[in-house]
């Protein structure tokens, strides 16, 4: 069994990006600038956005964090998005999800300039992705592809089962794994809350990508010997023995599933750090496009 070490690979990628930034600086050009908008004070979202900003510093990017209160109106958020769309200093930006209930997420995603949409959530970019056109690929699926690529995990002709159909992970992942190319060329089954006999499906999978958010959902008896397991779950579970009062638990019962898997991502240290690395990569790409 091989651990798909997202922490290590994401560090490699950050080093590669930092080297690119150094070249940009050596030429006397403006370094990439990522902005993030966060609305409200959800603890997990604040942590993720904080990690994104810290990662920018680590590779030499400029970053701007826009914090807006929980009572922000949709109009106020749309105005802020317009400002970032028009700001020539900003190469790319994200609006951290989820948003408070008074704000319509679809309207927000549509308001982001597709050329600055480094999350790849705008319908233009999502459509381009589905049509194999060059675009921003959502960071978590992009990170999973990169991890499979760097470990040389064969995906061609394999049966990939994706668990969860979220717009951020499951849905794009199912499209990307079935695309022509590497990683891709898989036969994909997308499972969700209405799927019947999920064990029957997962136990036939060569590759399982679980993005459900249910701790320890995927058990050893649901997995065939030699399967590749990618765990996207990052649920906070109360744990008084930890300094923060919680620990992060994945969708996969790691202790037992890892005994059967050929490759497996740990939680933490698997997909999570890859997401951040690929957001940086998309920002670098946005800067290149911006300067063309
Ligand atoms: N919330 C959970 N994951 C993500 C992500 O990749 N991007 C944004 N904007 N919000 C998220």
mmCIF file with all atom_site columns, C-alpha atoms in Angstrom, residues 79-277:
data_model
loop_
_atom_site.group_PDB
_atom_site.id
_atom_site.type_symbol
_atom_site.label_atom_id
_atom_site.label_alt_id
_atom_site.label_comp_id
_atom_site.label_asym_id
_atom_site.label_entity_id
_atom_site.label_seq_id
_atom_site.pdbx_PDB_ins_code
_atom_site.Cartn_x
_atom_site.Cartn_y
_atom_site.Cartn_z
_atom_site.occupancy
_atom_site.B_iso_or_equiv
_atom_site.pdbx_formal_charge
_atom_site.auth_seq_id
_atom_site.auth_comp_id
_atom_site.auth_asym_id
_atom_site.auth_atom_id
_atom_site.pdbx_PDB_model_num
ATOM 1   C CA . UNK A 1 79  ? -20.613 45.192 -5.407  1.00 0.00 ? 79  UNK A CA 1
ATOM 2   C CA . UNK A 1 80  ? -17.447 43.841 -3.838  1.00 0.00 ? 80  UNK A CA 1
ATOM 3   C CA . UNK A 1 81  ? -17.184 41.230 -6.601  1.00 0.00 ? 81  UNK A CA 1
ATOM 4   C CA . UNK A 1 82  ? -17.562 43.987 -9.214  1.00 0.00 ? 82  UNK A CA 1
ATOM 5   C CA . UNK A 1 83  ? -14.749 45.889 -7.522  1.00 0.00 ? 83  UNK A CA 1
ATOM 6   C CA . UNK A 1 84  ? -12.423 42.880 -7.695  1.00 0.00 ? 84  UNK A CA 1
ATOM 7   C CA . UNK A 1 85  ? -13.476 42.136 -11.280 1.00 0.00 ? 85  UNK A CA 1
ATOM 8   C CA . UNK A 1 86  ? -12.397 45.650 -12.249 1.00 0.00 ? 86  UNK A CA 1
ATOM 9   C CA . UNK A 1 87  ? -9.273  45.919 -10.097 1.00 0.00 ? 87  UNK A CA 1
ATOM 10  C CA . UNK A 1 88  ? -6.246  45.513 -12.422 1.00 0.00 ? 88  UNK A CA 1
ATOM 11  C CA . UNK A 1 89  ? -4.058  44.589 -9.446  1.00 0.00 ? 89  UNK A CA 1
ATOM 12  C CA . UNK A 1 90  ? -6.050  41.394 -8.774  1.00 0.00 ? 90  UNK A CA 1
ATOM 13  C CA . UNK A 1 91  ? -5.266  38.451 -11.078 1.00 0.00 ? 91  UNK A CA 1
ATOM 14  C CA . UNK A 1 92  ? -7.774  36.056 -9.553  1.00 0.00 ? 92  UNK A CA 1
ATOM 15  C CA . UNK A 1 93  ? -10.167 35.741 -6.649  1.00 0.00 ? 93  UNK A CA 1
ATOM 16  C CA . UNK A 1 94  ? -12.464 33.342 -4.881  1.00 0.00 ? 94  UNK A CA 1
ATOM 17  C CA . UNK A 1 95  ? -15.641 33.683 -2.869  1.00 0.00 ? 95  UNK A CA 1
ATOM 18  C CA . UNK A 1 96  ? -15.421 31.124 -0.098  1.00 0.00 ? 96  UNK A CA 1
ATOM 19  C CA . UNK A 1 97  ? -18.455 28.824 0.089   1.00 0.00 ? 97  UNK A CA 1
ATOM 20  C CA . UNK A 1 98  ? -20.872 28.222 1.727   1.00 0.00 ? 98  UNK A CA 1
ATOM 21  C CA . UNK A 1 99  ? -22.502 31.645 1.867   1.00 0.00 ? 99  UNK A CA 1
ATOM 22  C CA . UNK A 1 100 ? -25.094 32.834 4.416   1.00 0.00 ? 100 UNK A CA 1
ATOM 23  C CA . UNK A 1 101 ? -28.688 31.971 3.487   1.00 0.00 ? 101 UNK A CA 1
ATOM 24  C CA . UNK A 1 102 ? -29.681 35.535 2.458   1.00 0.00 ? 102 UNK A CA 1
ATOM 25  C CA . UNK A 1 103 ? -27.249 35.319 -0.479  1.00 0.00 ? 103 UNK A CA 1
ATOM 26  C CA . UNK A 1 104 ? -28.008 33.416 -3.684  1.00 0.00 ? 104 UNK A CA 1
ATOM 27  C CA . UNK A 1 105 ? -24.903 31.369 -4.476  1.00 0.00 ? 105 UNK A CA 1
ATOM 28  C CA . UNK A 1 106 ? -25.711 31.024 -8.167  1.00 0.00 ? 106 UNK A CA 1
ATOM 29  C CA . UNK A 1 107 ? -25.972 34.791 -8.634  1.00 0.00 ? 107 UNK A CA 1
ATOM 30  C CA . UNK A 1 108 ? -22.621 35.201 -6.909  1.00 0.00 ? 108 UNK A CA 1
ATOM 31  C CA . UNK A 1 109 ? -20.840 32.602 -9.033  1.00 0.00 ? 109 UNK A CA 1
ATOM 32  C CA . UNK A 1 110 ? -22.251 34.184 -12.190 1.00 0.00 ? 110 UNK A CA 1
ATOM 33  C CA . UNK A 1 111 ? -20.984 37.626 -11.123 1.00 0.00 ? 111 UNK A CA 1
ATOM 34  C CA . UNK A 1 112 ? -17.307 36.597 -11.020 1.00 0.00 ? 112 UNK A CA 1
ATOM 35  C CA . UNK A 1 113 ? -15.346 37.515 -14.160 1.00 0.00 ? 113 UNK A CA 1
ATOM 36  C CA . UNK A 1 114 ? -14.552 34.081 -15.697 1.00 0.00 ? 114 UNK A CA 1
ATOM 37  C CA . UNK A 1 115 ? -10.983 35.249 -16.415 1.00 0.00 ? 115 UNK A CA 1
ATOM 38  C CA . UNK A 1 116 ? -10.453 35.819 -12.673 1.00 0.00 ? 116 UNK A CA 1
ATOM 39  C CA . UNK A 1 117 ? -12.439 32.762 -11.544 1.00 0.00 ? 117 UNK A CA 1
ATOM 40  C CA . UNK A 1 118 ? -9.544  30.712 -10.147 1.00 0.00 ? 118 UNK A CA 1
ATOM 41  C CA . UNK A 1 119 ? -12.026 28.362 -8.424  1.00 0.00 ? 119 UNK A CA 1
ATOM 42  C CA . UNK A 1 120 ? -13.358 27.372 -11.853 1.00 0.00 ? 120 UNK A CA 1
ATOM 43  C CA . UNK A 1 121 ? -16.957 27.624 -10.579 1.00 0.00 ? 121 UNK A CA 1
ATOM 44  C CA . UNK A 1 122 ? -18.353 30.032 -13.205 1.00 0.00 ? 122 UNK A CA 1
ATOM 45  C CA . UNK A 1 123 ? -20.592 28.213 -15.741 1.00 0.00 ? 123 UNK A CA 1
ATOM 46  C CA . UNK A 1 124 ? -18.321 29.401 -18.564 1.00 0.00 ? 124 UNK A CA 1
ATOM 47  C CA . UNK A 1 125 ? -15.321 27.719 -16.970 1.00 0.00 ? 125 UNK A CA 1
ATOM 48  C CA . UNK A 1 126 ? -17.266 24.664 -15.837 1.00 0.00 ? 126 UNK A CA 1
ATOM 49  C CA . UNK A 1 127 ? -18.592 24.283 -19.385 1.00 0.00 ? 127 UNK A CA 1
ATOM 50  C CA . UNK A 1 128 ? -15.131 24.669 -20.872 1.00 0.00 ? 128 UNK A CA 1
ATOM 51  C CA . UNK A 1 129 ? -13.856 21.986 -18.502 1.00 0.00 ? 129 UNK A CA 1
ATOM 52  C CA . UNK A 1 130 ? -16.624 19.615 -19.617 1.00 0.00 ? 130 UNK A CA 1
ATOM 53  C CA . UNK A 1 131 ? -15.740 20.332 -23.267 1.00 0.00 ? 131 UNK A CA 1
ATOM 54  C CA . UNK A 1 132 ? -11.995 19.651 -22.794 1.00 0.00 ? 132 UNK A CA 1
ATOM 55  C CA . UNK A 1 133 ? -11.153 23.311 -23.397 1.00 0.00 ? 133 UNK A CA 1
ATOM 56  C CA . UNK A 1 134 ? -8.320  25.002 -21.550 1.00 0.00 ? 134 UNK A CA 1
ATOM 57  C CA . UNK A 1 135 ? -9.679  26.675 -18.408 1.00 0.00 ? 135 UNK A CA 1
ATOM 58  C CA . UNK A 1 136 ? -9.464  26.878 -14.605 1.00 0.00 ? 136 UNK A CA 1
ATOM 59  C CA . UNK A 1 137 ? -10.224 23.457 -13.150 1.00 0.00 ? 137 UNK A CA 1
ATOM 60  C CA . UNK A 1 138 ? -11.775 23.525 -9.644  1.00 0.00 ? 138 UNK A CA 1
ATOM 61  C CA . UNK A 1 139 ? -8.914  23.207 -7.186  1.00 0.00 ? 139 UNK A CA 1
ATOM 62  C CA . UNK A 1 140 ? -9.917  20.055 -5.312  1.00 0.00 ? 140 UNK A CA 1
ATOM 63  C CA . UNK A 1 141 ? -10.552 17.861 -8.393  1.00 0.00 ? 141 UNK A CA 1
ATOM 64  C CA . UNK A 1 142 ? -7.475  19.419 -10.028 1.00 0.00 ? 142 UNK A CA 1
ATOM 65  C CA . UNK A 1 143 ? -5.441  18.470 -6.941  1.00 0.00 ? 143 UNK A CA 1
ATOM 66  C CA . UNK A 1 144 ? -6.690  14.888 -7.058  1.00 0.00 ? 144 UNK A CA 1
ATOM 67  C CA . UNK A 1 145 ? -5.735  14.593 -10.759 1.00 0.00 ? 145 UNK A CA 1
ATOM 68  C CA . UNK A 1 146 ? -2.290  15.991 -9.976  1.00 0.00 ? 146 UNK A CA 1
ATOM 69  C CA . UNK A 1 147 ? -1.796  13.556 -7.096  1.00 0.00 ? 147 UNK A CA 1
ATOM 70  C CA . UNK A 1 148 ? -2.790  10.571 -9.276  1.00 0.00 ? 148 UNK A CA 1
ATOM 71  C CA . UNK A 1 149 ? -0.516  11.886 -12.025 1.00 0.00 ? 149 UNK A CA 1
ATOM 72  C CA . UNK A 1 150 ? 2.548   12.383 -9.830  1.00 0.00 ? 150 UNK A CA 1
ATOM 73  C CA . UNK A 1 151 ? 2.206   8.885  -8.340  1.00 0.00 ? 151 UNK A CA 1
ATOM 74  C CA . UNK A 1 152 ? 1.660   7.384  -11.809 1.00 0.00 ? 152 UNK A CA 1
ATOM 75  C CA . UNK A 1 153 ? -1.673  5.822  -10.819 1.00 0.00 ? 153 UNK A CA 1
ATOM 76  C CA . UNK A 1 154 ? -3.229  4.244  -13.928 1.00 0.00 ? 154 UNK A CA 1
ATOM 77  C CA . UNK A 1 155 ? -6.750  5.535  -14.592 1.00 0.00 ? 155 UNK A CA 1
ATOM 78  C CA . UNK A 1 156 ? -7.265  4.444  -18.231 1.00 0.00 ? 156 UNK A CA 1
ATOM 79  C CA . UNK A 1 157 ? -9.975  1.815  -18.567 1.00 0.00 ? 157 UNK A CA 1
ATOM 80  C CA . UNK A 1 158 ? -10.483 1.694  -14.818 1.00 0.00 ? 158 UNK A CA 1
ATOM 81  C CA . UNK A 1 159 ? -13.831 1.881  -13.093 1.00 0.00 ? 159 UNK A CA 1
ATOM 82  C CA . UNK A 1 160 ? -13.888 5.051  -11.004 1.00 0.00 ? 160 UNK A CA 1
ATOM 83  C CA . UNK A 1 161 ? -16.670 5.483  -8.472  1.00 0.00 ? 161 UNK A CA 1
ATOM 84  C CA . UNK A 1 162 ? -17.229 9.015  -7.207  1.00 0.00 ? 162 UNK A CA 1
ATOM 85  C CA . UNK A 1 163 ? -19.271 9.371  -4.020  1.00 0.00 ? 163 UNK A CA 1
ATOM 86  C CA . UNK A 1 164 ? -21.099 12.704 -3.755  1.00 0.00 ? 164 UNK A CA 1
ATOM 87  C CA . UNK A 1 165 ? -22.247 15.051 -6.524  1.00 0.00 ? 165 UNK A CA 1
ATOM 88  C CA . UNK A 1 166 ? -21.331 18.458 -5.085  1.00 0.00 ? 166 UNK A CA 1
ATOM 89  C CA . UNK A 1 167 ? -20.602 21.212 -7.569  1.00 0.00 ? 167 UNK A CA 1
ATOM 90  C CA . UNK A 1 168 ? -17.182 21.740 -5.957  1.00 0.00 ? 168 UNK A CA 1
ATOM 91  C CA . UNK A 1 169 ? -15.877 18.169 -5.983  1.00 0.00 ? 169 UNK A CA 1
ATOM 92  C CA . UNK A 1 170 ? -18.049 15.208 -6.992  1.00 0.00 ? 170 UNK A CA 1
ATOM 93  C CA . UNK A 1 171 ? -19.611 16.572 -10.177 1.00 0.00 ? 171 UNK A CA 1
ATOM 94  C CA . UNK A 1 172 ? -16.426 18.021 -11.714 1.00 0.00 ? 172 UNK A CA 1
ATOM 95  C CA . UNK A 1 173 ? -14.445 14.966 -10.590 1.00 0.00 ? 173 UNK A CA 1
ATOM 96  C CA . UNK A 1 174 ? -16.844 12.648 -12.420 1.00 0.00 ? 174 UNK A CA 1
ATOM 97  C CA . UNK A 1 175 ? -16.399 14.707 -15.610 1.00 0.00 ? 175 UNK A CA 1
ATOM 98  C CA . UNK A 1 176 ? -12.611 14.886 -15.349 1.00 0.00 ? 176 UNK A CA 1
ATOM 99  C CA . UNK A 1 177 ? -12.066 11.185 -14.691 1.00 0.00 ? 177 UNK A CA 1
ATOM 100 C CA . UNK A 1 178 ? -14.064 10.320 -17.812 1.00 0.00 ? 178 UNK A CA 1
ATOM 101 C CA . UNK A 1 179 ? -12.297 12.830 -20.060 1.00 0.00 ? 179 UNK A CA 1
ATOM 102 C CA . UNK A 1 180 ? -9.873  11.799 -22.766 1.00 0.00 ? 180 UNK A CA 1
ATOM 103 C CA . UNK A 1 181 ? -6.317  12.035 -21.495 1.00 0.00 ? 181 UNK A CA 1
ATOM 104 C CA . UNK A 1 182 ? -4.314  11.262 -18.400 1.00 0.00 ? 182 UNK A CA 1
ATOM 105 C CA . UNK A 1 183 ? -5.491  11.139 -15.704 1.00 0.00 ? 183 UNK A CA 1
ATOM 106 C CA . UNK A 1 184 ? -8.857  10.264 -17.212 1.00 0.00 ? 184 UNK A CA 1
ATOM 107 C CA . UNK A 1 185 ? -10.213 7.686  -19.653 1.00 0.00 ? 185 UNK A CA 1
ATOM 108 C CA . UNK A 1 186 ? -11.979 6.023  -16.742 1.00 0.00 ? 186 UNK A CA 1
ATOM 109 C CA . UNK A 1 187 ? -15.455 4.548  -16.772 1.00 0.00 ? 187 UNK A CA 1
ATOM 110 C CA . UNK A 1 188 ? -17.171 6.672  -14.165 1.00 0.00 ? 188 UNK A CA 1
ATOM 111 C CA . UNK A 1 189 ? -20.079 6.001  -11.828 1.00 0.00 ? 189 UNK A CA 1
ATOM 112 C CA . UNK A 1 190 ? -21.328 9.014  -9.903  1.00 0.00 ? 190 UNK A CA 1
ATOM 113 C CA . UNK A 1 191 ? -23.138 7.974  -6.727  1.00 0.00 ? 191 UNK A CA 1
ATOM 114 C CA . UNK A 1 192 ? -25.207 10.173 -4.395  1.00 0.00 ? 192 UNK A CA 1
ATOM 115 C CA . UNK A 1 193 ? -27.880 10.160 -1.716  1.00 0.00 ? 193 UNK A CA 1
ATOM 116 C CA . UNK A 1 194 ? -30.411 8.356  -3.937  1.00 0.00 ? 194 UNK A CA 1
ATOM 117 C CA . UNK A 1 195 ? -28.028 5.625  -5.050  1.00 0.00 ? 195 UNK A CA 1
ATOM 118 C CA . UNK A 1 196 ? -29.253 2.138  -4.175  1.00 0.00 ? 196 UNK A CA 1
ATOM 119 C CA . UNK A 1 197 ? -26.905 -0.667 -3.060  1.00 0.00 ? 197 UNK A CA 1
ATOM 120 C CA . UNK A 1 198 ? -23.861 1.546  -2.918  1.00 0.00 ? 198 UNK A CA 1
ATOM 121 C CA . UNK A 1 199 ? -21.716 -1.280 -1.526  1.00 0.00 ? 199 UNK A CA 1
ATOM 122 C CA . UNK A 1 200 ? -22.411 -3.303 -4.665  1.00 0.00 ? 200 UNK A CA 1
ATOM 123 C CA . UNK A 1 201 ? -21.096 -0.396 -6.728  1.00 0.00 ? 201 UNK A CA 1
ATOM 124 C CA . UNK A 1 202 ? -18.080 0.585  -4.604  1.00 0.00 ? 202 UNK A CA 1
ATOM 125 C CA . UNK A 1 203 ? -16.956 -3.022 -4.294  1.00 0.00 ? 203 UNK A CA 1
ATOM 126 C CA . UNK A 1 204 ? -16.524 -3.117 -8.102  1.00 0.00 ? 204 UNK A CA 1
ATOM 127 C CA . UNK A 1 205 ? -14.486 0.078  -8.204  1.00 0.00 ? 205 UNK A CA 1
ATOM 128 C CA . UNK A 1 206 ? -10.814 0.235  -9.149  1.00 0.00 ? 206 UNK A CA 1
ATOM 129 C CA . UNK A 1 207 ? -10.714 3.849  -7.923  1.00 0.00 ? 207 UNK A CA 1
ATOM 130 C CA . UNK A 1 208 ? -12.996 5.370  -5.278  1.00 0.00 ? 208 UNK A CA 1
ATOM 131 C CA . UNK A 1 209 ? -13.153 9.121  -4.742  1.00 0.00 ? 209 UNK A CA 1
ATOM 132 C CA . UNK A 1 210 ? -15.275 9.910  -1.709  1.00 0.00 ? 210 UNK A CA 1
ATOM 133 C CA . UNK A 1 211 ? -16.507 13.478 -1.236  1.00 0.00 ? 211 UNK A CA 1
ATOM 134 C CA . UNK A 1 212 ? -19.463 12.949 1.048   1.00 0.00 ? 212 UNK A CA 1
ATOM 135 C CA . UNK A 1 213 ? -18.540 14.552 4.361   1.00 0.00 ? 213 UNK A CA 1
ATOM 136 C CA . UNK A 1 214 ? -19.714 11.592 6.464   1.00 0.00 ? 214 UNK A CA 1
ATOM 137 C CA . UNK A 1 215 ? -16.957 10.451 8.845   1.00 0.00 ? 215 UNK A CA 1
ATOM 138 C CA . UNK A 1 216 ? -15.775 6.862  8.303   1.00 0.00 ? 216 UNK A CA 1
ATOM 139 C CA . UNK A 1 217 ? -18.515 6.185  5.722   1.00 0.00 ? 217 UNK A CA 1
ATOM 140 C CA . UNK A 1 218 ? -16.387 3.959  3.484   1.00 0.00 ? 218 UNK A CA 1
ATOM 141 C CA . UNK A 1 219 ? -15.692 0.651  5.256   1.00 0.00 ? 219 UNK A CA 1
ATOM 142 C CA . UNK A 1 220 ? -13.313 -2.151 4.278   1.00 0.00 ? 220 UNK A CA 1
ATOM 143 C CA . UNK A 1 221 ? -16.182 -4.432 3.181   1.00 0.00 ? 221 UNK A CA 1
ATOM 144 C CA . UNK A 1 222 ? -17.218 -1.811 0.601   1.00 0.00 ? 222 UNK A CA 1
ATOM 145 C CA . UNK A 1 223 ? -13.820 -1.899 -1.120  1.00 0.00 ? 223 UNK A CA 1
ATOM 146 C CA . UNK A 1 224 ? -12.154 -4.515 -3.314  1.00 0.00 ? 224 UNK A CA 1
ATOM 147 C CA . UNK A 1 225 ? -8.543  -5.593 -2.824  1.00 0.00 ? 225 UNK A CA 1
ATOM 148 C CA . UNK A 1 226 ? -6.076  -3.322 -4.580  1.00 0.00 ? 226 UNK A CA 1
ATOM 149 C CA . UNK A 1 227 ? -8.449  -0.360 -4.994  1.00 0.00 ? 227 UNK A CA 1
ATOM 150 C CA . UNK A 1 228 ? -7.150  3.206  -5.138  1.00 0.00 ? 228 UNK A CA 1
ATOM 151 C CA . UNK A 1 229 ? -8.836  5.302  -2.433  1.00 0.00 ? 229 UNK A CA 1
ATOM 152 C CA . UNK A 1 230 ? -9.082  9.101  -2.472  1.00 0.00 ? 230 UNK A CA 1
ATOM 153 C CA . UNK A 1 231 ? -10.679 10.623 0.631   1.00 0.00 ? 231 UNK A CA 1
ATOM 154 C CA . UNK A 1 232 ? -11.975 14.180 0.220   1.00 0.00 ? 232 UNK A CA 1
ATOM 155 C CA . UNK A 1 233 ? -13.840 14.234 3.560   1.00 0.00 ? 233 UNK A CA 1
ATOM 156 C CA . UNK A 1 234 ? -12.738 16.809 6.136   1.00 0.00 ? 234 UNK A CA 1
ATOM 157 C CA . UNK A 1 235 ? -15.370 16.745 8.874   1.00 0.00 ? 235 UNK A CA 1
ATOM 158 C CA . UNK A 1 236 ? -14.665 18.315 12.249  1.00 0.00 ? 236 UNK A CA 1
ATOM 159 C CA . UNK A 1 237 ? -15.502 15.855 15.049  1.00 0.00 ? 237 UNK A CA 1
ATOM 160 C CA . UNK A 1 238 ? -15.546 17.012 18.688  1.00 0.00 ? 238 UNK A CA 1
ATOM 161 C CA . UNK A 1 239 ? -12.488 15.702 20.548  1.00 0.00 ? 239 UNK A CA 1
ATOM 162 C CA . UNK A 1 240 ? -11.674 17.145 23.960  1.00 0.00 ? 240 UNK A CA 1
ATOM 163 C CA . UNK A 1 241 ? -8.206  15.563 23.916  1.00 0.00 ? 241 UNK A CA 1
ATOM 164 C CA . UNK A 1 242 ? -7.166  17.934 21.099  1.00 0.00 ? 242 UNK A CA 1
ATOM 165 C CA . UNK A 1 243 ? -6.057  21.499 21.800  1.00 0.00 ? 243 UNK A CA 1
ATOM 166 C CA . UNK A 1 244 ? -8.697  22.881 19.402  1.00 0.00 ? 244 UNK A CA 1
ATOM 167 C CA . UNK A 1 245 ? -11.447 20.652 20.818  1.00 0.00 ? 245 UNK A CA 1
ATOM 168 C CA . UNK A 1 246 ? -11.940 18.780 17.531  1.00 0.00 ? 246 UNK A CA 1
ATOM 169 C CA . UNK A 1 247 ? -10.141 16.565 15.058  1.00 0.00 ? 247 UNK A CA 1
ATOM 170 C CA . UNK A 1 248 ? -10.531 16.278 11.290  1.00 0.00 ? 248 UNK A CA 1
ATOM 171 C CA . UNK A 1 249 ? -12.018 12.975 10.129  1.00 0.00 ? 249 UNK A CA 1
ATOM 172 C CA . UNK A 1 250 ? -12.263 11.729 6.548   1.00 0.00 ? 250 UNK A CA 1
ATOM 173 C CA . UNK A 1 251 ? -14.983 9.732  4.776   1.00 0.00 ? 251 UNK A CA 1
ATOM 174 C CA . UNK A 1 252 ? -12.825 6.613  4.814   1.00 0.00 ? 252 UNK A CA 1
ATOM 175 C CA . UNK A 1 253 ? -12.280 4.169  7.690   1.00 0.00 ? 253 UNK A CA 1
ATOM 176 C CA . UNK A 1 254 ? -8.551  4.504  7.067   1.00 0.00 ? 254 UNK A CA 1
ATOM 177 C CA . UNK A 1 255 ? -7.271  1.865  9.540   1.00 0.00 ? 255 UNK A CA 1
ATOM 178 C CA . UNK A 1 256 ? -9.225  -0.959 7.870   1.00 0.00 ? 256 UNK A CA 1
ATOM 179 C CA . UNK A 1 257 ? -9.528  0.277  4.268   1.00 0.00 ? 257 UNK A CA 1
ATOM 180 C CA . UNK A 1 258 ? -5.780  0.912  4.003   1.00 0.00 ? 258 UNK A CA 1
ATOM 181 C CA . UNK A 1 259 ? -5.190  -2.837 4.548   1.00 0.00 ? 259 UNK A CA 1
ATOM 182 C CA . UNK A 1 260 ? -6.913  -3.541 1.225   1.00 0.00 ? 260 UNK A CA 1
ATOM 183 C CA . UNK A 1 261 ? -5.981  -0.441 -0.808  1.00 0.00 ? 261 UNK A CA 1
ATOM 184 C CA . UNK A 1 262 ? -3.110  -0.186 -3.303  1.00 0.00 ? 262 UNK A CA 1
ATOM 185 C CA . UNK A 1 263 ? -2.973  3.606  -2.889  1.00 0.00 ? 263 UNK A CA 1
ATOM 186 C CA . UNK A 1 264 ? -4.767  5.740  -0.317  1.00 0.00 ? 264 UNK A CA 1
ATOM 187 C CA . UNK A 1 265 ? -4.856  9.390  0.724   1.00 0.00 ? 265 UNK A CA 1
ATOM 188 C CA . UNK A 1 266 ? -4.625  10.155 4.452   1.00 0.00 ? 266 UNK A CA 1
ATOM 189 C CA . UNK A 1 267 ? -6.781  12.746 6.268   1.00 0.00 ? 267 UNK A CA 1
ATOM 190 C CA . UNK A 1 268 ? -5.321  15.162 7.070   1.00 0.00 ? 268 UNK A CA 1
ATOM 191 C CA . UNK A 1 269 ? -2.379  15.459 4.674   1.00 0.00 ? 269 UNK A CA 1
ATOM 192 C CA . UNK A 1 270 ? -3.983  14.049 1.522   1.00 0.00 ? 270 UNK A CA 1
ATOM 193 C CA . UNK A 1 271 ? -6.363  16.002 -0.685  1.00 0.00 ? 271 UNK A CA 1
ATOM 194 C CA . UNK A 1 272 ? -6.635  19.104 1.564   1.00 0.00 ? 272 UNK A CA 1
ATOM 195 C CA . UNK A 1 273 ? -3.140  20.522 0.942   1.00 0.00 ? 273 UNK A CA 1
ATOM 196 C CA . UNK A 1 274 ? -3.441  19.693 -2.778  1.00 0.00 ? 274 UNK A CA 1
ATOM 197 C CA . UNK A 1 275 ? -6.501  21.948 -3.054  1.00 0.00 ? 275 UNK A CA 1
ATOM 198 C CA . UNK A 1 276 ? -4.490  24.930 -1.869  1.00 0.00 ? 276 UNK A CA 1
ATOM 199 C CA . UNK A 1 277 ? -1.523  24.162 -4.122  1.00 0.00 ? 277 UNK A CA 1
#
